[in-house]
Structure formats: structure tokens, C-alpha cells
Tab-separated table of C-alpha atoms and ligand atoms in Angstrom:
chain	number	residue	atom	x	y	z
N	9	UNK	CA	15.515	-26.177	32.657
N	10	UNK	CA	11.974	-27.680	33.913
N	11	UNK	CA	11.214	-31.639	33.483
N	12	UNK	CA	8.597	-29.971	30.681
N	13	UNK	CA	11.008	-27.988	28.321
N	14	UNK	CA	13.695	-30.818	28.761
N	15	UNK	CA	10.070	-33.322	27.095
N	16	UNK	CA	8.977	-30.265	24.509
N	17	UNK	CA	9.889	-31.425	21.259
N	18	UNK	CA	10.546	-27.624	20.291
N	19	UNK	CA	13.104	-27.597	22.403
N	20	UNK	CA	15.128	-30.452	20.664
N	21	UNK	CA	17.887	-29.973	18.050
N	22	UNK	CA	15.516	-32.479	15.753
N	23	UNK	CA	12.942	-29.711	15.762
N	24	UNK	CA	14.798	-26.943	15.175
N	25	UNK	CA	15.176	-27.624	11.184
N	26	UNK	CA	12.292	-26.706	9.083
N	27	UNK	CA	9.001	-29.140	10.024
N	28	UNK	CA	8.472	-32.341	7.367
N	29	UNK	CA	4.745	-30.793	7.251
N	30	UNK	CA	5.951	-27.091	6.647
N	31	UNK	CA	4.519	-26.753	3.107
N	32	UNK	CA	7.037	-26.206	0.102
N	33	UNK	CA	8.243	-22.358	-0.945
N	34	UNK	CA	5.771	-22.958	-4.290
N	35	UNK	CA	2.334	-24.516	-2.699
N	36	UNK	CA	-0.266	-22.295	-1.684
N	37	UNK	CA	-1.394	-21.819	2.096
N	38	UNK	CA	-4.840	-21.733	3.057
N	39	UNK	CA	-5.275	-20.046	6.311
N	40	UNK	CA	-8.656	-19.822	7.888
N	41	UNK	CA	-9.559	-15.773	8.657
N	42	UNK	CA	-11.817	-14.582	11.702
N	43	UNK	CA	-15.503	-14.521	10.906
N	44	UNK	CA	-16.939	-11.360	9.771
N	45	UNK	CA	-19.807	-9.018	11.501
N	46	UNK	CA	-22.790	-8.697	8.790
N	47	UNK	CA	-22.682	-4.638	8.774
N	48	UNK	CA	-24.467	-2.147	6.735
N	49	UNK	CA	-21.232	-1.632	3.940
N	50	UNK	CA	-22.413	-2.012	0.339
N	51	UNK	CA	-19.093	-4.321	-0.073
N	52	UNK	CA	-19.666	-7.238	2.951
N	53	UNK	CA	-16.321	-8.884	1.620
N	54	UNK	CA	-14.300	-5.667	2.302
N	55	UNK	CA	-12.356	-6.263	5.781
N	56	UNK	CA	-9.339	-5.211	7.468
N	57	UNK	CA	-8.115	-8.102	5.420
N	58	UNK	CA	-7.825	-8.508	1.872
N	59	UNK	CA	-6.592	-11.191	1.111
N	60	UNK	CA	-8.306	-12.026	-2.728
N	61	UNK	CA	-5.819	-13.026	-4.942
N	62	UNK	CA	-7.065	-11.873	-8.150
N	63	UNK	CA	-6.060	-8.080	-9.294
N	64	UNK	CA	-8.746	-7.684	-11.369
N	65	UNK	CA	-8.031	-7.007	-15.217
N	66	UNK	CA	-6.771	-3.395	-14.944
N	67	UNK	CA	-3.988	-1.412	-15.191
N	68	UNK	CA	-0.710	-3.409	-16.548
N	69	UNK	CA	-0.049	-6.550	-13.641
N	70	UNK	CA	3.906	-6.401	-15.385
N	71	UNK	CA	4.026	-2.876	-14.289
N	72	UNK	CA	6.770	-2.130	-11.128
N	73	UNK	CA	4.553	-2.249	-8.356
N	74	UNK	CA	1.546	-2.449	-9.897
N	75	UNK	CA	-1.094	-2.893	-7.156
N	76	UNK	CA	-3.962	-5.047	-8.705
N	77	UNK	CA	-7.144	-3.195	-8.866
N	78	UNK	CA	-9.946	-4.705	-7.145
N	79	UNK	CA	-9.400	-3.222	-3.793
N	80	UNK	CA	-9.550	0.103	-5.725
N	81	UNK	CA	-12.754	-1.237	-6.825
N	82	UNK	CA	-14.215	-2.485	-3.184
N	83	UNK	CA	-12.797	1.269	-1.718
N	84	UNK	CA	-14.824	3.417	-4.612
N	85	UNK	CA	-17.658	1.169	-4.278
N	86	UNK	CA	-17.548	1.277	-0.270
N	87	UNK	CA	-16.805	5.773	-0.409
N	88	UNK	CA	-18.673	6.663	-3.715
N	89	UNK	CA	-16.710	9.718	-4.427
N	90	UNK	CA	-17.700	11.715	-7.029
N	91	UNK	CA	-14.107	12.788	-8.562
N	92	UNK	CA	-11.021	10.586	-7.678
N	93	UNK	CA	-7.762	12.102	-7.826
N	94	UNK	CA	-4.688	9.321	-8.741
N	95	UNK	CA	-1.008	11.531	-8.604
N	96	UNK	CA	1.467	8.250	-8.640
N	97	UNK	CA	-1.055	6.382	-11.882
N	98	UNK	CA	1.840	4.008	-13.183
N	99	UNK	CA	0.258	1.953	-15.591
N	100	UNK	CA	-3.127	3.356	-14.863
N	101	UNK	CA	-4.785	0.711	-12.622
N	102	UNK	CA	-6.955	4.037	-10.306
N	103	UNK	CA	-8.176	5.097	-13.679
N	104	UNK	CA	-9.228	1.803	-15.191
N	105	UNK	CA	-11.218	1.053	-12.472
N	106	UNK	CA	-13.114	4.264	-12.573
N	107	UNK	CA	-14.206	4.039	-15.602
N	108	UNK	CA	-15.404	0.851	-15.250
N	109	UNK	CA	-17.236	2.491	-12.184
N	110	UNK	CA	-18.092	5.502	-14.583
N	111	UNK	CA	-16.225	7.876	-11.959
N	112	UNK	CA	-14.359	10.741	-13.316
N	113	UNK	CA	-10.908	10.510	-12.172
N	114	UNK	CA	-7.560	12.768	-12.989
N	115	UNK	CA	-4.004	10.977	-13.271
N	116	UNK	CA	-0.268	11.891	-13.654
N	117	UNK	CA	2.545	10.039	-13.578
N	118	UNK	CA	6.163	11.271	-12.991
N	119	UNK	CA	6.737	9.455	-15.807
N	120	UNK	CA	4.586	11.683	-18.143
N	121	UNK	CA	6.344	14.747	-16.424
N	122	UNK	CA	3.790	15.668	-13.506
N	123	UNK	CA	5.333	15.714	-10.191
N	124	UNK	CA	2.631	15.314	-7.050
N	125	UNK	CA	4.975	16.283	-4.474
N	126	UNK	CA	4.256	20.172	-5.874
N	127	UNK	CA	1.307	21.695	-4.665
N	128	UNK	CA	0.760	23.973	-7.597
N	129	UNK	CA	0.833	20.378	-9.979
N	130	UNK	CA	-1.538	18.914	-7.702
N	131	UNK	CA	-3.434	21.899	-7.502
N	132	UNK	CA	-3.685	22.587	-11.622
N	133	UNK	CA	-4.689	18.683	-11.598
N	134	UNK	CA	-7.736	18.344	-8.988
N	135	UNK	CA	-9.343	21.689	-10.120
N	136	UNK	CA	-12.053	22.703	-7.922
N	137	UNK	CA	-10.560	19.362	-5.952
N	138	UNK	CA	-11.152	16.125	-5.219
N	139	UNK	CA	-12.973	13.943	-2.692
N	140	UNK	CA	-10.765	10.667	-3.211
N	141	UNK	CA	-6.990	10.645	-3.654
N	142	UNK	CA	-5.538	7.060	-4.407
N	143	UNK	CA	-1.856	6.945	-4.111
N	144	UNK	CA	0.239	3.833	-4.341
N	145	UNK	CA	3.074	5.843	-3.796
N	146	UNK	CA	7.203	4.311	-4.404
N	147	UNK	CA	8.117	2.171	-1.346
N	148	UNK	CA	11.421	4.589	-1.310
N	149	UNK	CA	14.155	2.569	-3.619
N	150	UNK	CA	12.503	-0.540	-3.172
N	151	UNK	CA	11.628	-0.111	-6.701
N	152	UNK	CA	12.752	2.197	-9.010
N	153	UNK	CA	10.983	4.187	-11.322
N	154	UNK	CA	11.508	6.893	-13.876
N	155	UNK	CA	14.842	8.630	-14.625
N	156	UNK	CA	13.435	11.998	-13.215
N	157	UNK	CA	15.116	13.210	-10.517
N	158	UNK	CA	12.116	14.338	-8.639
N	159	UNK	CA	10.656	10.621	-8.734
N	160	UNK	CA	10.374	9.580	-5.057
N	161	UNK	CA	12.027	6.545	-5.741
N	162	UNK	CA	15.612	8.154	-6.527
N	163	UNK	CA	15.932	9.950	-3.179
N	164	UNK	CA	19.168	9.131	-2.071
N	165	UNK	CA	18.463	9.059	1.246
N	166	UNK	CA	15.543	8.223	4.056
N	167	UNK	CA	15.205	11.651	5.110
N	168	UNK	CA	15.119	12.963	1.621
N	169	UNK	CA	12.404	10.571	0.896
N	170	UNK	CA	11.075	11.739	4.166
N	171	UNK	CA	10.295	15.449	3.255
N	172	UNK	CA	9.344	14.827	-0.584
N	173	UNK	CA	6.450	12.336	1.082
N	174	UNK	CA	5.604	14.960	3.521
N	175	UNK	CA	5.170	17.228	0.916
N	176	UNK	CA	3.304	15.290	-1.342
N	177	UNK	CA	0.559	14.081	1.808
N	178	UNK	CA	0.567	17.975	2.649
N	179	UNK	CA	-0.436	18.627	-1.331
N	180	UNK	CA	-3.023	16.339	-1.115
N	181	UNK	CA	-4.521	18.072	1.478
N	182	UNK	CA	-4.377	20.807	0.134
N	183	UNK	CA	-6.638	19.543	-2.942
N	184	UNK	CA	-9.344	17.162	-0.278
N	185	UNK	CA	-12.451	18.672	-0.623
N	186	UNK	CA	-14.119	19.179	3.220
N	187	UNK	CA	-14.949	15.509	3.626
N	188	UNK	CA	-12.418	13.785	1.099
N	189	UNK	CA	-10.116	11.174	1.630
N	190	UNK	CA	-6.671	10.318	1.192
N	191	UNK	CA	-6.287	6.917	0.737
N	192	UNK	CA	-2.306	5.523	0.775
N	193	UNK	CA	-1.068	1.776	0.231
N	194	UNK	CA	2.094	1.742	1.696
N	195	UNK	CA	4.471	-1.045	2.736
N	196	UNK	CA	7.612	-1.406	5.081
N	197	UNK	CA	10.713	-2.810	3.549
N	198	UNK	CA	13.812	-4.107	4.153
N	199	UNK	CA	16.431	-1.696	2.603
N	200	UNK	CA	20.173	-3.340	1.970
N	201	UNK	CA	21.836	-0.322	3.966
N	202	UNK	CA	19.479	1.034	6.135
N	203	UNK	CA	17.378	-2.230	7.296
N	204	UNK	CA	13.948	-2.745	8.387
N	205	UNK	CA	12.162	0.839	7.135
N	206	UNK	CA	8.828	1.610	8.435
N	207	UNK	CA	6.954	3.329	5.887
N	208	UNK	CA	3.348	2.483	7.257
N	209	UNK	CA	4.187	4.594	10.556
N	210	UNK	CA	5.986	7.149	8.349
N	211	UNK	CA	2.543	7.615	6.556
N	212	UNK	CA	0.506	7.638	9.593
N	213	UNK	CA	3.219	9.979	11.560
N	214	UNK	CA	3.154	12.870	8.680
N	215	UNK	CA	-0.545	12.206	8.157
N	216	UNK	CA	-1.036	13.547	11.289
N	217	UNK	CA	1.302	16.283	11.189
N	218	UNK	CA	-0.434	16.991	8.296
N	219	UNK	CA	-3.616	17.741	10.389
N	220	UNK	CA	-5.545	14.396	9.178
N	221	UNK	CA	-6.791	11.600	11.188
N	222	UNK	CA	-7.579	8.096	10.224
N	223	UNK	CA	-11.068	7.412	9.256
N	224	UNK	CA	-11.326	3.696	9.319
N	225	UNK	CA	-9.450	1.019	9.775
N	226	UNK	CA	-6.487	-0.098	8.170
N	227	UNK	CA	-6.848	-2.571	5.283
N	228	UNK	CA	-4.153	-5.458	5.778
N	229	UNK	CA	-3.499	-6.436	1.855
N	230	UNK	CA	-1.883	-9.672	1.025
N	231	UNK	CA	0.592	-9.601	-0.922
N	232	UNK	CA	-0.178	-12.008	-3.964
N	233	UNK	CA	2.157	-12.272	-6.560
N	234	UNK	CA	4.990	-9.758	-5.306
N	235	UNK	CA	8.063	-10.103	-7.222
N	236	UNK	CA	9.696	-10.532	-3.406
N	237	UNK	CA	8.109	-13.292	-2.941
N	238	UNK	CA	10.007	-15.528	-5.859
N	239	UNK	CA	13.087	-14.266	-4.304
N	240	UNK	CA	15.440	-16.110	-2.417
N	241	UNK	CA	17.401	-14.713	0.988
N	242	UNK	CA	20.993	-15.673	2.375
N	243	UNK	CA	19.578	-14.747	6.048
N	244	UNK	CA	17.079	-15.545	8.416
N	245	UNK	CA	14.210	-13.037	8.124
N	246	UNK	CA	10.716	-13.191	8.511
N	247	UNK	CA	9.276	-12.461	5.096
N	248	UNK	CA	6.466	-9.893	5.136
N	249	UNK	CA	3.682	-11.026	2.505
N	250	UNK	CA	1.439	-7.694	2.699
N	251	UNK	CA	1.033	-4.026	2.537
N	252	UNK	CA	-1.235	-1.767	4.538
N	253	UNK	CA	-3.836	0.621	3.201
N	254	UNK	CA	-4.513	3.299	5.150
N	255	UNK	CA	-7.253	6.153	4.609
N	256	UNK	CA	-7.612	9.138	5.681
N	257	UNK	CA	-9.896	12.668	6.685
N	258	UNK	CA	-9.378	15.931	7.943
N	259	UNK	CA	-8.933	15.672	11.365
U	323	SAM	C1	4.093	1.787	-6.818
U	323	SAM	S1	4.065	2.613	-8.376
U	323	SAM	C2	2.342	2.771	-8.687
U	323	SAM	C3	1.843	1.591	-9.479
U	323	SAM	C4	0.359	1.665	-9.743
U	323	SAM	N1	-0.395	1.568	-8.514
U	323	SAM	C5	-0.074	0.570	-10.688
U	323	SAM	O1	-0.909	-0.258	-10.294
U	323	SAM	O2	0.433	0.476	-11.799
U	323	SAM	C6	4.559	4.231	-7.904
U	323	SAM	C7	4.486	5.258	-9.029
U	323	SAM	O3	4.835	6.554	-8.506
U	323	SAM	C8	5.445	7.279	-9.533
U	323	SAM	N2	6.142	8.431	-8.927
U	323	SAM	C9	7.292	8.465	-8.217
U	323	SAM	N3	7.587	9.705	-7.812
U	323	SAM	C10	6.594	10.498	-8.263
U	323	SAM	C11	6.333	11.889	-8.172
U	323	SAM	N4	7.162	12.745	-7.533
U	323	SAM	N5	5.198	12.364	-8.766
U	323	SAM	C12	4.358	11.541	-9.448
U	323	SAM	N6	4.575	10.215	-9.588
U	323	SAM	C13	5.666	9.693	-8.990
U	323	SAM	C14	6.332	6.249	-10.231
U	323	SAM	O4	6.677	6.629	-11.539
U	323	SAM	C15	5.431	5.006	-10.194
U	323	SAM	O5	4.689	4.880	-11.376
């Protein structure tokens, strides 16, 4: 040990309980982000991080994963698609937000029987298809969701969720119209058996097998007002306070 870890206070036992300035589990944080390029995008405020902490008024916030809609709002305005295609709707958050926008856009649920990981359902649903799918898809059984067995959510295993995803990202393709996009928010989680799953590289990984590409960059969303979040853990882990939307284009 040097003469300058033996001085560094982080180095002491004193310092190795939680800091007297670390704020408490209930006060907000206010972190300062990088500055911004001014670009040409109709939405300047739309980053890589999104960080706003109000939903919007759509959809149903007390819904199961219910994403908050104003990033829906900032992608539609950003794309301008003409039809918007929303397989996973839950309480309808894609579809409120188009019609604010006065977009046409075509929901199911697996709740009101339609299952997007068939391509004939997805198919029968986009019509002469679509040039924006939204999907907020189940983060695996971090949630669950309907009683249906074919609800992504009740897969009893990873690689069974594996190959219903794949299926459903190879639908979707199936309905993009020749310069559509596929636009996922996805999140990792920690799962009490198998640990830390990585369901962002999952996405990208059978994206790509799926013959798309990523068309811009991915949007970092913070988390605000996860159930998680007003949880409390036994262990030491590091919490992770957002999810990642990813789009994507025919490659
Ligand atoms: C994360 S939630 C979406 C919540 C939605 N973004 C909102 O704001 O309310 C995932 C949804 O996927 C649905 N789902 C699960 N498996 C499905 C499947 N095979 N086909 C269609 N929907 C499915 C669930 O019922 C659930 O509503």
C-alpha cells in the first residue's frame, strides 16, 4: 500500500458506510446532463437521454408496465409515420397518443385475445402494413400479464421467452413497410433464479438476425416512477433506474 491510499479517505473503514451527504432513498437527484448539439430534429429536447419525468396523460399510469407516453409522442413527432402499428397496447398508451397526433394506429393486446408473436395476427392487423411498430414488449416474468398461455410473460423459461421474442421481431418485419421502423423499449432485469438478464442485447442480437439494423441511436429512458424503485433489497446491487429504446430499419 502507497503513502497515498494509506491518506485516501476512501480507503478508510469510516468511509466505507453510506456518505452523510448521500441523499435519502425518497429525495429527488438532480444530475446535470451533457449539453446538446442544436440539429435539424423537429423535437430539439429528444436525446439519447430522456430523462422527463412526466408520462404525459395517456394510457392508464396504474397499468403493469405502463410506459408513460410522451416519448411515444417525441418518436411520432421526430418519424411522422403515416400508420403506427402497437401489438403489446396494454392500457392503450401507443394509441392515445396517436390520436392526439391524429395518426391512425392499429392495437391488440393478448389480453383482448390477439397474439403478436403470429405472423398471420400481425399480418390480418397491419393490412397493407405499417411504417411504425411500437412495442413495449413483457420484460420476460418481470411482470406478469394475462392468464393466456401465449402471453410472453408466462414463458417458463429464458429460452422459451427467447424464440416467442424472435418470432414476434421476425413478424414485425414481416408487416414494416420498405422504410418502416420497429421501435422496442426494452429493459434488463434481475430475475430471482436466473440473475442479471440482458434483454437490451437480446433485442439487438435477434434484430439483427432478423435482417434489421439500428437506425439511430439508442434512447436511454429514465426510469421515473417504476414500481422497483419503492422496493427494498436484502443485497448489495446496483439498482438500474432506466430502460433502453431501441429503433430499428431494414438493414
Ligand atoms: C409492458 S406491457 C405494455 C404496457 C403499455 N406500454 C402501456 O403503457 O400500458 C406488455 C404488454 O404485452 C402484452 N403481451 C404479452 N404477450 C403478448 C403477446 N404474445 N401478444 C400480444 N400482447 C402480449 C401484455 O398483456 C402487456 O399488456
Amino acid at each position: 500500500m502507497t503513502a497515498s491510499t494509506l491518506t485516501n479517505p476512501f480507503f478508510s473503514k469510516r468511509h466505507r458506510a453510506i456518505p452523510s451527504d448521500a441523499p435519502l432513498p425518497n429525495e429527488p437527484v438532480y444530475a446535470k446532463l451533457p449539453q446538446a448539439p442544436r440539429t435539424g430534429s423537429p423535437v430539439p429536447h429528444l436525446t439519447s437521454l430522456y430523462h422527463h419525468d412526466d408520462g404525459g396523460d395517456y394510457g392508464n399510469r396504474g397499468y403493469p408496465g405502463n410506459c408513460g407516453g410522451n416519448l411515444i409522442r417525441d418518436l411520432l413527432t421526430f418519424f411522422r409515420p403515416r400508420m403506427v402499428l402497437d401489438p403489446m397496447s396494454g392500457s392503450g398508451t401507443c394509441q392515445d397518443v396517436c390520436h392526439e397526433l391524429l395518426i391512425e394506429c392499429r392495437s391488440g393486446d393478448i389480453h383482448a385475445g390477439f397474439d403478436a408473436t403470429s405472423s398471420d395476427a400481425m399480418r390480418s392487423l397491419a393490412g397493407d402494413g405499417a411504417d411504425f411498430v411500437w412495442v413495449h414488449p413483457p420484460y420476460w416474468r418481470q411482470k406478469l400479464y394475462a392468464t393466456d398461455c401465449r402471453d410472453l410473460s408466462r414463458t417458463s423459461t429464458l429460452i422459451q421467452f427467447l424464440e416467442r421474442y424472435a418470432a414476434f421481431i421476425q413478424a414485425s418485419v414481416q408487416v414494416l413497410l420498405p422504410r418502416g421502423r420497429l421501435v422496442i423499449l426494452m429493459g434488463d432485469y434481475i430475475d430471482r433464479e436466473v440473475g442479471l438478464v440482458p434483454l437490451v442485447y437480446h433485442t439487438k442480437r435477434l434484430a439483427y438476425e432478423a435482417g434489421l439494423r439500428q437506425s439511430c441511436t439508442d434512447i436511454i429512458r429514465f426510469s421515473h416512477g417504476a414500481s422497483s424503485s419503492r422496493k427494498v433489497y436484502g443485497g448489495a446491487i446496483i439498482p438500474m433506474l432506466h430502460d433502453v429504446c431501441m429503433t430499428f430499419e431494414r438493414g
